[in-house]
């Protein structure tokens, strides 16, 4: 638990230097007292085609949500300096970021939503409201998880109790329909320390692993698979101290929390990059956060370097190693999967990757269950009032999973995996685990 | 090592997907790399081939020579007759009449649910602006509405679908001289939707046949009905003697045939859509159909990031495309490349105050130096900007300023091509199909030759 | 007995102000305007509500009038005015002496002025260049000239005035040396504009005729046989897609082109140039003027260099100087106004012209000419226009509770109320669904219909009342929706003609912005209207089509 031992400097929140970007076309802090960015110039790119609206999974099922075009460029453009009211519907955006990939004209939609949501939470949301408290708890899953995983068996037991779920739903507004993810009895970092760190050491092939919260506390087998696969390709793996990537915080407008976490992450990862490493993530929301949301929302030293040097695990191997060749030489037994591409993987252009890779692997097959959103969008589907919408969005994926010729699910995103499991009862795996079986061997785990 | 394909297609609209499909059918491994959703979602979903001959001014931009085309030239009844006479720099000239026909055959075979292949004649389709336009292929959902079909027609608009005013469109069609009786009514879409509910939302409700609030029955009890039945119930009392009923294009994203069938059964009249947009559901359906055809043919898709640069080989040919992801450049290797990034709307052609350019490969885009010569003073005048795009050789390879191919293994298709005004001619999808097919085939054959 | 007591010619800010003033004093007034209200210079200005700071060095009497009228308009026209504040910004290298003179001048004229350090200036306007040395903060504001002008006309009508737009004066009626009315040619009507309705000529007799036609005053003077030597001077203005600044930013240096950025509604307007022209309706609009605005002003606000402009427009200042002054450079001609009493000047009674002046002081000019007319007609009522709020600005206590009441998304409700002021309730309370027709400017069907009620089939008149079609798409996605609202009250051919007229008007200004994003926008608009709707080759407009020659559907049914 190195980061728990590390009394982080992040709490000493640093006031931003006055931005010095007059020559740049960059959003800047325009309303100093509210610390919000002026994204009105982002509306310059919008030509009103509404493509973003057609790709929004929330607008498709939630009649109160007006869609990303209104929520983004239109709302921003209508704003005057003294206008403070953000339409509350911004809280219904699940931050799936599909609008970003949809827009044919480069409008910074999710950045607009994230920023508007941040202002809404800061200025218009009652800090004592149940919704605020609940969102704060959900977005700080890592804090919860860090506590819970100290006594995982007890926590798992308590979280599973009906009375706990009732409390969560009635008092906090966390749906009782979902099973809380189980905490692993040994976290990834505990395993890593016990193992004594890396098995391979070399300075010309080095990666820093951003495992994120979920691989650490809940599915350490994914993290272990990452380590073993990369070591099999001759990489030295570093595991720097890290905090939550911020994904759940962005989605809930908790930008201060996100900024504190990001500051630590950027500092640690930038240092690793200085030391010759590239950054690897196994969770596609974590990699998206490091690559896109950090540079859009924060301006720490090293942010751009981290963004430019971060990769999803398999993407990295595909570019730098002959991964498909290695898979073509391997074989696994009877591995058929119903694969769902997470929205955040889609956003990084990775939605076809798992299917393409498993195509090359004898015995394996991944059937893409379509381009719909799983509907959970991180913390969104955990909210009592969003649960039904979340399941409605997911319905198409569930149907396609059932129709696929496979009884196991496959995805890169831990919360998509929860939703897939919740909707179908399938066991869900991460592509890294399949690759591990192929290139390291089934007995390695 | 790295990601390798035979053919890489940059751009995922009609032209790109047609190129990919054609290349895959030649046996190549093909990857489509697209940055954003295509402009198909804004387009009508009609497949225009050639609705009007190009303006007499042609590419000279001389507006005096091209006054008022509407008065003297009506729509072309047979687009194929006119294709051989097109100017040298028109993209159809590069592929030839047979190339156009072959592309339409490929389309007819690969995409379900389109009509019009039974004849060479153009069809006149009612538009949401209230007039008619010539097109060569149209979705089955549009077919019963053709303007040359004399059946009495009722147009139905919705209070909140503001792009289509049915009574106005009906009066307008009458002014356009259509050979049938036509009336228009505006009704409220059933259910308790907000005034800003998007057409996609209404389409989803019809797709799923959601139960919608149907108001109070005579006894004052609030009732709900499945969406399709509720919609038919709203329209039925207004049907009169109409034998066909036209709606704005909201009849589902995926389930259009069954929605139409259910409405037709309830109404006892044919049901059709008037293409509307953007956003355009027929365009989205066409995008889905083409994507499905590509997937079935083994085409791989990489979406969401731009091609920001490229690497060249020993002979100046393109060796790899560099896809940018937040500062990281991911190389995609290919032996042959098709550029299908669209025109000004699709951002395959970009401009600033000084010049016009093609942003991916920086191909030469001929254009007047003074931006005040890029447009005509009339809104529907002969705009030079409408013909902006790359010029190619007969093999669809973009030419540099000297007239030589930019790269031996780079071809272009669709909106990124110059030399035609798709909006005035009504030739957008046709050019994309014809040049997409030709470029895709040529790219694949270049690979198999080498 | 005459038809009316006073005819006011010209439906700009001055004419509408005069009509309002006289009507409030109980006179029977008829206002005639050849185009829409604001058709001339009023509709073609940058929307600056002067603090007087711009004149504090060169023309202190104008400066004093400005600050006084600035305060009046904030009171009587709150829904047209946005008190943004303004800055006179000194960049490194701009003369210190001028800065000091400006500051002293402001103080001498009673204009509140405060010096900001460069850092403070940038804190207030973050997109200012970091070359800012310091600035002077003054109470400049932004005003919507359309709304203000329309509100003045509406107030005049409430007080019994008759307002006739699209009524061009074709003759000034005179009986020897006494003017007794005008002859007008109505485009359609009299009454509200209606496309495709044949207009009539009408003689309107009056006891007094006021020529408030600004840059056109010479032409009306000519009809009456008097020489009114206005010296029209054109200025270019570039409209940005969105607001890069929220306060008026002036460059603090002696007169020069391209030295002001005004936040205007959802946009920012860059201005301007000063070039004398022969004819207020026929002058060139040139590329260099647009480029100059962008290049010069991006020294002040660098983001402007790459920012999107949606259109440019030109206005013509109605400059005037007494005969014999002989100023050569139009920038040196006074901005003061002149009341020309033609009885005194030209021995032609019953007729006066008002020329020169500026938008901010329109009310004061109107008051002066109304005083003159009243004196001539022996009416003793005094001016009340500075005390009585304009329609829409009567009661601002209702304005904060708009969102839920009208079922609108909050930014849509906010913008609607910012435009409608205290009329919001009356306009937005509708029975049917009230969808947004213009997404860019958040204009709902109810607001468009309200404007149609006021102005008939003229969609440009609807546009200036609502701002519909004035956003980034420049009407590409909404002008047909606006036209549809004319039907069925008006016929399909009228709706079509009105749509074509609006579409061409939008294109006229958008042409000056055709590169980058706006060129993509124009291409999308062109594709939508030509490809999808076929409005460019509409058989309803042209030759008939032989329908039987086309595909009537396959044998396979459907």
mmCIF file with all atom_site columns, N, CA and C in Angstrom, chain B residues 422-445:
data_model
loop_
_atom_site.group_PDB
_atom_site.id
_atom_site.type_symbol
_atom_site.label_atom_id
_atom_site.label_alt_id
_atom_site.label_comp_id
_atom_site.label_asym_id
_atom_site.label_entity_id
_atom_site.label_seq_id
_atom_site.pdbx_PDB_ins_code
_atom_site.Cartn_x
_atom_site.Cartn_y
_atom_site.Cartn_z
_atom_site.occupancy
_atom_site.B_iso_or_equiv
_atom_site.pdbx_formal_charge
_atom_site.auth_seq_id
_atom_site.auth_comp_id
_atom_site.auth_asym_id
_atom_site.auth_atom_id
_atom_site.pdbx_PDB_model_num
ATOM 1  N N  . UNK B 1 422 ? -21.868 18.484 -55.862 1.00 0.00 ? 422 UNK B N  1
ATOM 2  C CA . UNK B 1 422 ? -22.843 17.416 -55.632 1.00 0.00 ? 422 UNK B CA 1
ATOM 3  C C  . UNK B 1 422 ? -24.210 17.960 -55.264 1.00 0.00 ? 422 UNK B C  1
ATOM 4  N N  . UNK B 1 423 ? -24.212 19.143 -54.634 1.00 0.00 ? 423 UNK B N  1
ATOM 5  C CA . UNK B 1 423 ? -25.491 19.666 -54.172 1.00 0.00 ? 423 UNK B CA 1
ATOM 6  C C  . UNK B 1 423 ? -26.332 20.170 -55.344 1.00 0.00 ? 423 UNK B C  1
ATOM 7  N N  . UNK B 1 424 ? -25.702 20.862 -56.262 1.00 0.00 ? 424 UNK B N  1
ATOM 8  C CA . UNK B 1 424 ? -26.450 21.373 -57.407 1.00 0.00 ? 424 UNK B CA 1
ATOM 9  C C  . UNK B 1 424 ? -26.810 20.256 -58.377 1.00 0.00 ? 424 UNK B C  1
ATOM 10 N N  . UNK B 1 425 ? -25.869 19.331 -58.583 1.00 0.00 ? 425 UNK B N  1
ATOM 11 C CA . UNK B 1 425 ? -26.110 18.243 -59.540 1.00 0.00 ? 425 UNK B CA 1
ATOM 12 C C  . UNK B 1 425 ? -26.966 17.136 -58.980 1.00 0.00 ? 425 UNK B C  1
ATOM 13 N N  . UNK B 1 426 ? -27.016 17.053 -57.659 1.00 0.00 ? 426 UNK B N  1
ATOM 14 C CA . UNK B 1 426 ? -27.586 15.892 -56.956 1.00 0.00 ? 426 UNK B CA 1
ATOM 15 C C  . UNK B 1 426 ? -26.829 14.633 -57.413 1.00 0.00 ? 426 UNK B C  1
ATOM 16 N N  . UNK B 1 427 ? -25.568 14.571 -57.001 1.00 0.00 ? 427 UNK B N  1
ATOM 17 C CA . UNK B 1 427 ? -24.744 13.436 -57.422 1.00 0.00 ? 427 UNK B CA 1
ATOM 18 C C  . UNK B 1 427 ? -23.879 12.914 -56.285 1.00 0.00 ? 427 UNK B C  1
ATOM 19 N N  . UNK B 1 428 ? -24.161 13.340 -55.052 1.00 0.00 ? 428 UNK B N  1
ATOM 20 C CA . UNK B 1 428 ? -23.239 13.062 -53.948 1.00 0.00 ? 428 UNK B CA 1
ATOM 21 C C  . UNK B 1 428 ? -22.979 11.587 -53.724 1.00 0.00 ? 428 UNK B C  1
ATOM 22 N N  . UNK B 1 429 ? -24.021 10.827 -53.406 1.00 0.00 ? 429 UNK B N  1
ATOM 23 C CA . UNK B 1 429 ? -23.804 9.420  -53.074 1.00 0.00 ? 429 UNK B CA 1
ATOM 24 C C  . UNK B 1 429 ? -23.306 8.652  -54.286 1.00 0.00 ? 429 UNK B C  1
ATOM 25 N N  . UNK B 1 430 ? -23.775 9.017  -55.462 1.00 0.00 ? 430 UNK B N  1
ATOM 26 C CA . UNK B 1 430 ? -23.359 8.312  -56.676 1.00 0.00 ? 430 UNK B CA 1
ATOM 27 C C  . UNK B 1 430 ? -21.870 8.438  -56.912 1.00 0.00 ? 430 UNK B C  1
ATOM 28 N N  . UNK B 1 431 ? -21.350 9.641  -56.760 1.00 0.00 ? 431 UNK B N  1
ATOM 29 C CA . UNK B 1 431 ? -19.911 9.827  -56.945 1.00 0.00 ? 431 UNK B CA 1
ATOM 30 C C  . UNK B 1 431 ? -19.143 9.058  -55.873 1.00 0.00 ? 431 UNK B C  1
ATOM 31 N N  . UNK B 1 432 ? -19.663 9.077  -54.657 1.00 0.00 ? 432 UNK B N  1
ATOM 32 C CA . UNK B 1 432 ? -18.973 8.350  -53.585 1.00 0.00 ? 432 UNK B CA 1
ATOM 33 C C  . UNK B 1 432 ? -18.938 6.854  -53.862 1.00 0.00 ? 432 UNK B C  1
ATOM 34 N N  . UNK B 1 433 ? -20.053 6.328  -54.315 1.00 0.00 ? 433 UNK B N  1
ATOM 35 C CA . UNK B 1 433 ? -20.092 4.889  -54.617 1.00 0.00 ? 433 UNK B CA 1
ATOM 36 C C  . UNK B 1 433 ? -19.161 4.554  -55.780 1.00 0.00 ? 433 UNK B C  1
ATOM 37 N N  . UNK B 1 434 ? -19.266 5.333  -56.849 1.00 0.00 ? 434 UNK B N  1
ATOM 38 C CA . UNK B 1 434 ? -18.526 4.985  -58.064 1.00 0.00 ? 434 UNK B CA 1
ATOM 39 C C  . UNK B 1 434 ? -17.021 5.143  -57.865 1.00 0.00 ? 434 UNK B C  1
ATOM 40 N N  . UNK B 1 435 ? -16.622 6.245  -57.249 1.00 0.00 ? 435 UNK B N  1
ATOM 41 C CA . UNK B 1 435 ? -15.182 6.436  -57.057 1.00 0.00 ? 435 UNK B CA 1
ATOM 42 C C  . UNK B 1 435 ? -14.683 5.574  -55.904 1.00 0.00 ? 435 UNK B C  1
ATOM 43 N N  . UNK B 1 436 ? -15.532 5.334  -54.912 1.00 0.00 ? 436 UNK B N  1
ATOM 44 C CA . UNK B 1 436 ? -15.136 4.459  -53.808 1.00 0.00 ? 436 UNK B CA 1
ATOM 45 C C  . UNK B 1 436 ? -14.847 3.059  -54.319 1.00 0.00 ? 436 UNK B C  1
ATOM 46 N N  . UNK B 1 437 ? -15.763 2.539  -55.123 1.00 0.00 ? 437 UNK B N  1
ATOM 47 C CA . UNK B 1 437 ? -15.551 1.195  -55.662 1.00 0.00 ? 437 UNK B CA 1
ATOM 48 C C  . UNK B 1 437 ? -14.284 1.148  -56.518 1.00 0.00 ? 437 UNK B C  1
ATOM 49 N N  . UNK B 1 438 ? -14.158 2.136  -57.389 1.00 0.00 ? 438 UNK B N  1
ATOM 50 C CA . UNK B 1 438 ? -13.006 2.114  -58.303 1.00 0.00 ? 438 UNK B CA 1
ATOM 51 C C  . UNK B 1 438 ? -11.696 2.240  -57.533 1.00 0.00 ? 438 UNK B C  1
ATOM 52 N N  . UNK B 1 439 ? -11.657 3.130  -56.552 1.00 0.00 ? 439 UNK B N  1
ATOM 53 C CA . UNK B 1 439 ? -10.424 3.329  -55.787 1.00 0.00 ? 439 UNK B CA 1
ATOM 54 C C  . UNK B 1 439 ? -10.097 2.099  -54.958 1.00 0.00 ? 439 UNK B C  1
ATOM 55 N N  . UNK B 1 440 ? -11.118 1.497  -54.361 1.00 0.00 ? 440 UNK B N  1
ATOM 56 C CA . UNK B 1 440 ? -10.903 0.312  -53.527 1.00 0.00 ? 440 UNK B CA 1
ATOM 57 C C  . UNK B 1 440 ? -10.371 -0.852 -54.345 1.00 0.00 ? 440 UNK B C  1
ATOM 58 N N  . UNK B 1 441 ? -11.002 -1.055 -55.517 1.00 0.00 ? 441 UNK B N  1
ATOM 59 C CA . UNK B 1 441 ? -10.543 -2.141 -56.392 1.00 0.00 ? 441 UNK B CA 1
ATOM 60 C C  . UNK B 1 441 ? -9.118  -1.913 -56.864 1.00 0.00 ? 441 UNK B C  1
ATOM 61 N N  . UNK B 1 442 ? -8.854  -0.703 -57.288 1.00 0.00 ? 442 UNK B N  1
ATOM 62 C CA . UNK B 1 442 ? -7.518  -0.413 -57.798 1.00 0.00 ? 442 UNK B CA 1
ATOM 63 C C  . UNK B 1 442 ? -6.478  -0.570 -56.692 1.00 0.00 ? 442 UNK B C  1
ATOM 64 N N  . UNK B 1 443 ? -6.822  -0.155 -55.498 1.00 0.00 ? 443 UNK B N  1
ATOM 65 C CA . UNK B 1 443 ? -5.889  -0.284 -54.376 1.00 0.00 ? 443 UNK B CA 1
ATOM 66 C C  . UNK B 1 443 ? -5.594  -1.741 -54.102 1.00 0.00 ? 443 UNK B C  1
ATOM 67 N N  . UNK B 1 444 ? -6.644  -2.564 -54.098 1.00 0.00 ? 444 UNK B N  1
ATOM 68 C CA . UNK B 1 444 ? -6.444  -3.984 -53.811 1.00 0.00 ? 444 UNK B CA 1
ATOM 69 C C  . UNK B 1 444 ? -5.634  -4.641 -54.918 1.00 0.00 ? 444 UNK B C  1
ATOM 70 N N  . UNK B 1 445 ? -5.908  -4.261 -56.156 1.00 0.00 ? 445 UNK B N  1
ATOM 71 C CA . UNK B 1 445 ? -5.181  -4.884 -57.265 1.00 0.00 ? 445 UNK B CA 1
ATOM 72 C C  . UNK B 1 445 ? -3.716  -4.476 -57.272 1.00 0.00 ? 445 UNK B C  1
#
